[in-house]
Amino acid sequence: MTGLASIAGAGLMGRLMALKLLLRGWEVRLFDPDSRAGRSSAAYTGAGMLAPCCELEGSEPLISQLGRESVSEWRGIVEQLKAPVALQAAGTLVVAHGRDARELERLRHRTGDCGEVVGEDRLRELEPELTTFRRGLYFAGEGHIDNRQLLAALERTLLSFPRLQWIRGKLEEDAGDLVVDCRGLGARPDDSELRGVRGEVIYVRAPDVRLNRPVRLMHPRYPLYVVPRAEHVFVIGATQIESDYLGGITVRSSLELLSALMSLHPGFAEAEVMETCVNCRPAYPDNLPRIRVSPGRVRINGLYRHGFLLGPRLAEIACRVIDGERIEALESRIVGDLP
Ligand SMILES: Cc1cc2nc3c(=O)[nH]c(=O)nc-3n(C[C@H](O)[C@H](O)[C@H](O)COP(=O)(O)OP(=O)(O)OC[C@H]3O[C@@H](n4cnc5c(N)ncnc54)[C@H](O)[C@@H]3O)c2cc1C
């Protein structure tokens, strides 16, 4: 099936859907009131971790099952883009200070045989600079993608299609053959189940620190992750607060994140704080995504903290739904009719 598709929302899901539909021969109009940089999208703030195993800590196994192929799916997408995007699959290392060893043990139980328990020698091999830790959990195969490079590369790639119109504004009438609603939290006026889950991240530049992969520090109250970007820049995150307040990062969150950061690696003490960034994750009550369908309309939302992990898979499922294909049992839990 092809025709004219109107997509509302040019955040992560809207851009991915636009690319998929263009590649399938559709003419696409992409609507978003924000500028093409996408700064108001959750995707601009999201750390871009692709961590199907670590996510078992607080998510349903379905998320992990759906997200397992995400690194290779992203590789396929990144290869088609017209600008480079850093995508790494060097695994995730999880550590805890001695007093929080139980947190590490709890994660090991939650993740089953997904992770490798690593002792001091292996830990040094993976991350030579994390000298204060003796034990950890290593999740090979997990990865991360640079979210902002991705948004920019998708923008450039989409604009290279003559069949794409990028319209700054909201989708009004005259929608064409298909409407794809990817408004994230912007869909709340029509979707009372959606809620925002506030997340705060801090960007630092730390010339004295070298990490080869995302590192998570377990803590009973404020767990931390550190995601390396190019040129000694690190994304530090993220808080998870049941609130849709979009105001700047609080003193409490900054202190918690930054003191946990310094306890991870002393080199972070002299790091330059470059930017703080806040947005809210669009979530449904069970924190699972939804693809809702009615004739001529598809709504994809509730990606919560898994937009990067699940985005390519959800876009693929949505395209199959649009083409009227059968949905597999695993996926049927998140696909349904529009109320
Ligand atoms: C702090 C933080 C950390 C995160 N870390 C990760 C991570 O490590 N890994 C991971 O997988 N996920 C992560 N996420 C989650 C991920 O960012 C989201 O799941 C994902 O961005 C949701 O994609 P979306 O397209 O549904 O929404 P968004 O990316 O928010 O895009 C929605 C778009 O819709 C537009 N819009 C709103 N209203 C309208 C309207 N009326 N008409 C047209 N357009 C409209 C908005 O301007 C926006 O551009 C994180 C999120 C946050 C906040």
GROMACS .gro file of C-alpha atoms and ligand atoms in nm:
model
  392
    1MET     CA    1   0.000   0.000   0.000
    2THR     CA    2   0.124   0.352  -0.078
    3GLY     CA    3  -0.027   0.701  -0.105
    4LEU     CA    4   0.001   1.024   0.093
    5ALA     CA    5   0.086   0.984   0.461
    6SER     CA    6   0.067   1.267   0.712
    7ILE     CA    7   0.281   1.217   1.020
    8ALA     CA    8   0.216   1.426   1.332
    9GLY     CA    9   0.535   1.461   1.536
   10ALA     CA   10   0.895   1.466   1.414
   11GLY     CA   11   1.060   1.329   1.725
   12LEU     CA   12   1.216   0.986   1.726
   13MET     CA   13   0.917   0.780   1.616
   14GLY     CA   14   0.791   1.033   1.360
   15ARG     CA   15   1.130   1.051   1.187
   16LEU     CA   16   1.167   0.674   1.184
   17MET     CA   17   0.818   0.629   1.043
   18ALA     CA   18   0.882   0.895   0.779
   19LEU     CA   19   1.196   0.713   0.666
   20LYS     CA   20   1.025   0.374   0.655
   21LEU     CA   21   0.727   0.505   0.459
   22LEU     CA   22   0.945   0.697   0.212
   23LEU     CA   23   1.150   0.385   0.150
   24ARG     CA   24   0.825   0.199   0.083
   25GLY     CA   25   0.725   0.453  -0.181
   26TRP     CA   26   0.488   0.676   0.016
   27GLU     CA   27   0.463   1.051  -0.023
   28VAL     CA   28   0.509   1.191   0.328
   29ARG     CA   29   0.414   1.514   0.503
   30LEU     CA   30   0.580   1.548   0.841
   31PHE     CA   31   0.427   1.799   1.083
   32ASP     CA   32   0.587   1.937   1.398
   33PRO     CA   33   0.556   2.280   1.562
   34ASP     CA   34   0.917   2.252   1.679
   35SER     CA   35   1.222   2.339   1.465
   36ARG     CA   36   1.388   2.055   1.275
   37ALA     CA   37   1.657   2.022   1.545
   38GLY     CA   38   1.382   1.865   1.755
   39ARG     CA   39   1.492   2.018   2.085
   40SER     CA   40   1.151   1.982   2.244
   41SER     CA   41   1.129   1.609   2.173
   42ALA     CA   42   1.208   1.351   2.440
   43ALA     CA   43   1.448   1.208   2.183
   44TYR     CA   44   1.672   1.516   2.208
   45THR     CA   45   1.720   1.448   2.580
   46GLY     CA   46   1.724   1.066   2.571
   47ALA     CA   47   2.063   0.906   2.630
   48GLY     CA   48   2.025   0.659   2.343
   49MET     CA   49   2.110   0.345   2.538
   50LEU     CA   50   2.019   0.017   2.374
   51ALA     CA   51   2.012  -0.203   2.681
   52PRO     CA   52   1.757  -0.485   2.653
   53CYS     CA   53   1.911  -0.686   2.939
   54CYS     CA   54   1.973  -0.405   3.188
   55GLU     CA   55   1.617  -0.288   3.130
   56LEU     CA   56   1.494  -0.615   3.283
   57GLU     CA   57   1.571  -0.449   3.613
   58GLY     CA   58   1.250  -0.247   3.604
   59SER     CA   59   1.063  -0.348   3.289
   60GLU     CA   60   0.862  -0.640   3.165
   61PRO     CA   61   1.048  -0.919   2.981
   62LEU     CA   62   0.850  -0.816   2.670
   63ILE     CA   63   1.064  -0.501   2.644
   64SER     CA   64   1.379  -0.707   2.650
   65GLN     CA   65   1.240  -0.955   2.398
   66LEU     CA   66   1.137  -0.682   2.157
   67GLY     CA   67   1.462  -0.489   2.207
   68ARG     CA   68   1.706  -0.775   2.160
   69GLU     CA   69   1.775  -0.710   1.793
   70SER     CA   70   1.786  -0.334   1.830
   71VAL     CA   71   2.161  -0.286   1.783
   72SER     CA   72   2.159  -0.471   1.451
   73GLU     CA   73   1.837  -0.300   1.344
   74TRP     CA   74   1.993   0.039   1.415
   75ARG     CA   75   2.303  -0.062   1.220
   76GLY     CA   76   2.084  -0.123   0.917
   77ILE     CA   77   1.919   0.218   0.958
   78VAL     CA   78   2.241   0.409   1.024
   79GLU     CA   79   2.393   0.266   0.705
   80GLN     CA   80   2.113   0.428   0.504
   81LEU     CA   81   2.154   0.774   0.658
   82LYS     CA   82   2.322   1.064   0.481
   83ALA     CA   83   2.529   1.175   0.781
   84PRO     CA   84   2.738   0.975   1.028
   85VAL     CA   85   2.586   0.855   1.355
   86ALA     CA   86   2.791   0.702   1.636
   87LEU     CA   87   2.651   0.358   1.716
   88GLN     CA   88   2.846   0.135   1.949
   89ALA     CA   89   2.789  -0.220   2.069
   90ALA     CA   90   3.061  -0.267   2.330
   91GLY     CA   91   2.820  -0.383   2.599
   92THR     CA   92   2.723  -0.224   2.930
   93LEU     CA   93   2.920  -0.256   3.253
   94VAL     CA   94   2.731  -0.232   3.582
   95VAL     CA   95   2.914  -0.169   3.910
   96ALA     CA   96   2.823  -0.093   4.270
   97HIS     CA   97   3.013   0.032   4.571
   98GLY     CA   98   3.068  -0.228   4.847
   99ARG     CA   99   2.779  -0.102   5.058
  100ASP     CA  100   2.544  -0.137   4.760
  101ALA     CA  101   2.658  -0.486   4.660
  102ARG     CA  102   2.306  -0.614   4.722
  103GLU     CA  103   2.180  -0.395   4.436
  104LEU     CA  104   2.418  -0.569   4.199
  105GLU     CA  105   2.303  -0.906   4.325
  106ARG     CA  106   1.940  -0.801   4.277
  107LEU     CA  107   2.015  -0.703   3.917
  108ARG     CA  108   2.188  -1.036   3.858
  109HIS     CA  109   1.869  -1.215   3.970
  110ARG     CA  110   1.647  -0.997   3.755
  111THR     CA  111   1.860  -1.042   3.443
  112GLY     CA  112   1.916  -1.420   3.476
  113ASP     CA  113   2.196  -1.548   3.254
  114CYS     CA  114   2.195  -1.233   3.039
  115GLY     CA  115   2.491  -1.080   3.222
  116GLU     CA  116   2.841  -1.205   3.302
  117VAL     CA  117   2.964  -1.165   3.658
  118VAL     CA  118   3.307  -1.006   3.627
  119GLY     CA  119   3.581  -1.006   3.888
  120GLU     CA  120   3.859  -0.755   3.933
  121ASP     CA  121   4.082  -0.868   3.644
  122ARG     CA  122   3.808  -0.876   3.382
  123LEU     CA  123   3.670  -0.547   3.511
  124ARG     CA  124   4.011  -0.381   3.466
  125GLU     CA  125   4.034  -0.528   3.118
  126LEU     CA  126   3.696  -0.376   3.025
  127GLU     CA  127   3.735  -0.042   3.201
  128PRO     CA  128   4.095   0.007   3.325
  129GLU     CA  129   4.014   0.339   3.494
  130LEU     CA  130   3.738   0.209   3.725
  131THR     CA  131   3.988   0.113   3.993
  132THR     CA  132   3.761   0.144   4.297
  133PHE     CA  133   3.541  -0.151   4.196
  134ARG     CA  134   3.616  -0.520   4.241
  135ARG     CA  135   3.308  -0.678   4.092
  136GLY     CA  136   3.057  -0.600   3.826
  137LEU     CA  137   2.807  -0.732   3.575
  138TYR     CA  138   2.883  -0.714   3.207
  139PHE     CA  139   2.611  -0.726   2.944
  140ALA     CA  140   2.782  -0.799   2.612
  141GLY     CA  141   2.600  -0.699   2.295
  142GLU     CA  142   2.423  -0.399   2.445
  143GLY     CA  143   2.497  -0.067   2.283
  144HIS     CA  144   2.420   0.298   2.250
  145ILE     CA  145   2.350   0.547   1.976
  146ASP     CA  146   2.421   0.920   1.973
  147ASN     CA  147   2.067   1.061   1.993
  148ARG     CA  148   2.142   1.410   1.864
  149GLN     CA  149   2.353   1.292   1.573
  150LEU     CA  150   2.071   1.055   1.491
  151LEU     CA  151   1.804   1.326   1.487
  152ALA     CA  152   2.024   1.542   1.264
  153ALA     CA  153   2.111   1.256   1.028
  154LEU     CA  154   1.747   1.154   0.999
  155GLU     CA  155   1.658   1.517   0.920
  156ARG     CA  156   1.917   1.535   0.644
  157THR     CA  157   1.818   1.199   0.500
  158LEU     CA  158   1.445   1.272   0.504
  159LEU     CA  159   1.497   1.607   0.333
  160SER     CA  160   1.688   1.436   0.051
  161PHE     CA  161   1.362   1.271  -0.061
  162PRO     CA  162   1.162   1.487  -0.304
  163ARG     CA  163   0.850   1.305  -0.177
  164LEU     CA  164   0.894   1.452   0.173
  165GLN     CA  165   0.747   1.781   0.294
  166TRP     CA  166   0.853   1.892   0.641
  167ILE     CA  167   0.593   2.134   0.772
  168ARG     CA  168   0.647   2.344   1.084
  169GLY     CA  169   0.309   2.332   1.251
  170LYS     CA  170   0.035   2.099   1.362
  171LEU     CA  171  -0.151   1.860   1.140
  172GLU     CA  172  -0.491   2.009   1.061
  173GLU     CA  173  -0.743   1.877   0.805
  174ASP     CA  174  -0.678   1.722   0.463
  175ALA     CA  175  -0.459   1.447   0.600
  176GLY     CA  176  -0.426   1.222   0.293
  177ASP     CA  177  -0.460   0.843   0.285
  178LEU     CA  178  -0.295   0.772   0.618
  179VAL     CA  179  -0.236   0.961   0.942
  180VAL     CA  180   0.047   0.843   1.165
  181ASP     CA  181   0.028   0.999   1.510
  182CYS     CA  182   0.372   1.016   1.674
  183ARG     CA  183   0.319   1.319   1.897
  184GLY     CA  184   0.459   1.165   2.213
  185LEU     CA  185   0.333   1.365   2.510
  186GLY     CA  186   0.180   1.615   2.266
  187ALA     CA  187  -0.101   1.358   2.217
  188ARG     CA  188  -0.225   1.391   2.575
  189PRO     CA  189  -0.528   1.607   2.487
  190ASP     CA  190  -0.664   1.304   2.291
  191ASP     CA  191  -0.524   1.028   2.510
  192SER     CA  192  -0.608   1.045   2.878
  193GLU     CA  193  -0.398   0.740   2.964
  194LEU     CA  194  -0.069   0.903   2.867
  195ARG     CA  195   0.151   1.047   3.141
  196GLY     CA  196   0.492   1.212   3.151
  197VAL     CA  197   0.785   1.071   3.348
  198ARG     CA  198   1.038   1.342   3.404
  199GLY     CA  199   1.404   1.273   3.329
  200GLU     CA  200   1.705   1.498   3.386
  201VAL     CA  201   2.046   1.452   3.229
  202ILE     CA  202   2.374   1.642   3.254
  203TYR     CA  203   2.637   1.668   2.980
  204VAL     CA  204   2.996   1.694   3.107
  205ARG     CA  205   3.334   1.710   2.936
  206ALA     CA  206   3.598   1.517   3.130
  207PRO     CA  207   3.938   1.516   2.959
  208ASP     CA  208   4.080   1.299   3.242
  209VAL     CA  209   3.832   1.018   3.196
  210ARG     CA  210   3.825   0.741   2.942
  211LEU     CA  211   3.537   0.493   2.943
  212ASN     CA  212   3.489   0.244   2.662
  213ARG     CA  213   3.117   0.184   2.705
  214PRO     CA  214   2.811   0.292   2.907
  215VAL     CA  215   2.862   0.229   3.277
  216ARG     CA  216   2.581   0.201   3.530
  217LEU     CA  217   2.632   0.256   3.900
  218MET     CA  218   2.377   0.075   4.115
  219HIS     CA  219   2.241   0.263   4.413
  220PRO     CA  220   1.922   0.207   4.614
  221ARG     CA  221   1.803   0.567   4.575
  222TYR     CA  222   1.977   0.728   4.282
  223PRO     CA  223   2.116   0.490   4.024
  224LEU     CA  224   2.336   0.652   3.763
  225TYR     CA  225   2.444   0.586   3.410
  226VAL     CA  226   2.731   0.742   3.221
  227VAL     CA  227   2.724   0.721   2.844
  228PRO     CA  228   3.041   0.817   2.657
  229ARG     CA  229   3.016   1.041   2.353
  230ALA     CA  230   3.300   1.167   2.129
  231GLU     CA  231   3.579   1.393   2.260
  232HIS     CA  232   3.548   1.306   2.630
  233VAL     CA  233   3.188   1.419   2.653
  234PHE     CA  234   2.966   1.206   2.877
  235VAL     CA  235   2.590   1.201   2.921
  236ILE     CA  236   2.505   1.157   3.288
  237GLY     CA  237   2.157   1.040   3.374
  238ALA     CA  238   1.894   1.004   3.440
  239THR     CA  239   1.642   1.084   3.703
  240GLN     CA  240   1.303   0.921   3.680
  241ILE     CA  241   1.033   1.126   3.850
  242GLU     CA  242   0.656   1.080   3.828
  243SER     CA  243   0.592   1.431   3.706
  244ASP     CA  244   0.536   1.607   3.378
  245TYR     CA  245   0.704   1.927   3.493
  246LEU     CA  246   0.944   2.052   3.228
  247GLY     CA  247   1.130   2.313   3.436
  248GLY     CA  248   1.509   2.303   3.468
  249ILE     CA  249   1.702   2.044   3.664
  250THR     CA  250   1.663   2.070   4.043
  251VAL     CA  251   1.941   2.121   4.295
  252ARG     CA  252   1.861   1.781   4.446
  253SER     CA  253   1.889   1.597   4.115
  254SER     CA  254   2.210   1.778   4.021
  255LEU     CA  255   2.368   1.693   4.356
  256GLU     CA  256   2.261   1.330   4.344
  257LEU     CA  257   2.375   1.274   3.988
  258LEU     CA  258   2.703   1.461   4.023
  259SER     CA  259   2.804   1.313   4.359
  260ALA     CA  260   2.732   0.962   4.231
  261LEU     CA  261   2.938   1.054   3.925
  262MET     CA  262   3.240   1.161   4.131
  263SER     CA  263   3.221   0.838   4.328
  264LEU     CA  264   3.246   0.643   4.002
  265HIS     CA  265   3.571   0.799   3.883
  266PRO     CA  266   3.771   1.076   4.055
  267GLY     CA  267   3.854   1.224   3.715
  268PHE     CA  268   3.499   1.353   3.695
  269ALA     CA  269   3.573   1.600   3.978
  270GLU     CA  270   3.737   1.840   3.732
  271ALA     CA  271   3.487   1.781   3.453
  272GLU     CA  272   3.324   2.079   3.289
  273VAL     CA  273   2.944   2.084   3.318
  274MET     CA  274   2.838   2.167   2.964
  275GLU     CA  275   2.460   2.143   2.970
  276THR     CA  276   2.166   2.018   3.167
  277CYS     CA  277   1.865   1.887   2.983
  278VAL     CA  278   1.514   1.790   3.095
  279ASN     CA  279   1.223   1.622   2.924
  280CYS     CA  280   0.943   1.379   3.001
  281ARG     CA  281   0.908   1.027   2.874
  282PRO     CA  282   0.564   0.951   2.726
  283ALA     CA  283   0.425   0.651   2.915
  284TYR     CA  284   0.109   0.443   2.959
  285PRO     CA  285   0.009   0.301   3.300
  286ASP     CA  286   0.188  -0.032   3.235
  287ASN     CA  287   0.491   0.142   3.079
  288LEU     CA  288   0.451  -0.060   2.759
  289PRO     CA  289   0.430   0.103   2.417
  290ARG     CA  290   0.113   0.090   2.208
  291ILE     CA  291   0.045   0.080   1.835
  292ARG     CA  292  -0.324   0.162   1.794
  293VAL     CA  293  -0.496   0.132   1.459
  294SER     CA  294  -0.821   0.238   1.292
  295PRO     CA  295  -0.891   0.272   0.920
  296GLY     CA  296  -0.651   0.533   0.779
  297ARG     CA  297  -0.491   0.608   1.116
  298VAL     CA  298  -0.209   0.462   1.326
  299ARG     CA  299  -0.104   0.593   1.666
  300ILE     CA  300   0.236   0.497   1.810
  301ASN     CA  301   0.303   0.614   2.164
  302GLY     CA  302   0.403   0.527   2.519
  303LEU     CA  303   0.765   0.457   2.433
  304TYR     CA  304   0.859   0.556   2.791
  305ARG     CA  305   1.231   0.498   2.850
  306HIS     CA  306   1.259   0.260   2.555
  307GLY     CA  307   1.222   0.478   2.247
  308PHE     CA  308   1.572   0.409   2.115
  309LEU     CA  309   1.567   0.049   2.226
  310LEU     CA  310   1.238  -0.025   2.053
  311GLY     CA  311   1.200   0.246   1.786
  312PRO     CA  312   1.312   0.047   1.479
  313ARG     CA  313   1.111  -0.258   1.585
  314LEU     CA  314   0.796  -0.052   1.649
  315ALA     CA  315   0.831   0.124   1.313
  316GLU     CA  316   0.860  -0.213   1.141
  317ILE     CA  317   0.553  -0.351   1.322
  318ALA     CA  318   0.356  -0.034   1.238
  319CYS     CA  319   0.442  -0.069   0.869
  320ARG     CA  320   0.329  -0.430   0.872
  321VAL     CA  321   0.003  -0.321   1.037
  322ILE     CA  322  -0.043  -0.055   0.767
  323ASP     CA  323   0.012  -0.321   0.500
  324GLY     CA  324  -0.251  -0.541   0.668
  325GLU     CA  325  -0.004  -0.815   0.757
  326ARG     CA  326  -0.052  -1.055   1.046
  327ILE     CA  327   0.099  -0.957   1.381
  328GLU     CA  328   0.303  -1.215   1.566
  329ALA     CA  329   0.199  -1.336   1.909
  330LEU     CA  330   0.479  -1.155   2.091
  331GLU     CA  331   0.387  -0.826   1.928
  332SER     CA  332   0.013  -0.865   1.969
  333ARG     CA  333   0.033  -0.739   2.329
  334ILE     CA  334   0.119  -0.391   2.209
  335VAL     CA  335  -0.092  -0.373   1.893
  336GLY     CA  336  -0.465  -0.304   1.910
  337ASP     CA  337  -0.754  -0.093   1.784
  338LEU     CA  338  -0.786   0.278   1.848
  339PRO     CA  339  -1.046   0.334   2.120
  340LIG     C1  340   1.604   1.171   3.023
  340LIG     C2  341   1.563   1.069   2.922
  340LIG     C3  342   1.650   0.963   2.896
  340LIG     C4  343   1.615   0.864   2.803
  340LIG     N1  344   1.704   0.766   2.775
  340LIG     C5  345   1.670   0.668   2.687
  340LIG     C6  346   1.762   0.565   2.657
  340LIG     O1  347   1.876   0.564   2.704
  340LIG     N2  348   1.722   0.465   2.574
  340LIG     C7  349   1.597   0.462   2.518
  340LIG     O2  350   1.565   0.369   2.445
  340LIG     N3  351   1.509   0.564   2.541
  340LIG     C8  352   1.543   0.665   2.624
  340LIG     N4  353   1.455   0.768   2.650
  340LIG     C9  354   1.320   0.761   2.591
  340LIG    C10  355   1.308   0.816   2.451
  340LIG     O3  356   1.371   0.941   2.441
  340LIG    C11  357   1.158   0.828   2.421
  340LIG     O4  358   1.096   0.703   2.442
  340LIG    C12  359   1.134   0.867   2.275
  340LIG     O5  360   1.198   0.989   2.245
  340LIG    C13  361   0.984   0.881   2.246
  340LIG     O6  362   0.972   0.905   2.109
  340LIG     P1  363   0.844   0.977   2.048
  340LIG     O7  364   0.872   1.001   1.905
  340LIG     O8  365   0.721   0.900   2.087
  340LIG     O9  366   0.833   1.116   2.128
  340LIG     P2  367   0.929   1.242   2.114
  340LIG    O10  368   1.068   1.200   2.086
  340LIG    O11  369   0.904   1.325   2.236
  340LIG    O12  370   0.870   1.319   1.987
  340LIG    C14  371   0.740   1.375   1.987
  340LIG    C15  372   0.738   1.489   1.885
  340LIG    O13  373   0.602   1.529   1.866
  340LIG    C16  374   0.600   1.670   1.851
  340LIG     N5  375   0.464   1.718   1.878
  340LIG    C17  376   0.403   1.737   1.997
  340LIG     N6  377   0.276   1.781   1.977
  340LIG    C18  378   0.257   1.786   1.843
  340LIG    C19  379   0.146   1.820   1.761
  340LIG     N7  380   0.027   1.857   1.813
  340LIG     N8  381   0.160   1.811   1.627
  340LIG    C20  382   0.277   1.773   1.571
  340LIG     N9  383   0.387   1.740   1.645
  340LIG    C21  384   0.375   1.745   1.781
  340LIG    C22  385   0.703   1.718   1.949
  340LIG    O14  386   0.747   1.851   1.915
  340LIG    C23  387   0.813   1.614   1.931
  340LIG    O15  388   0.905   1.654   1.831
  340LIG    C24  389   1.488   0.871   2.737
  340LIG    C25  390   1.404   0.980   2.761
  340LIG    C26  391   1.441   1.079   2.851
  340LIG    C27  392   1.349   1.195   2.873
   0.00000   0.00000   0.00000
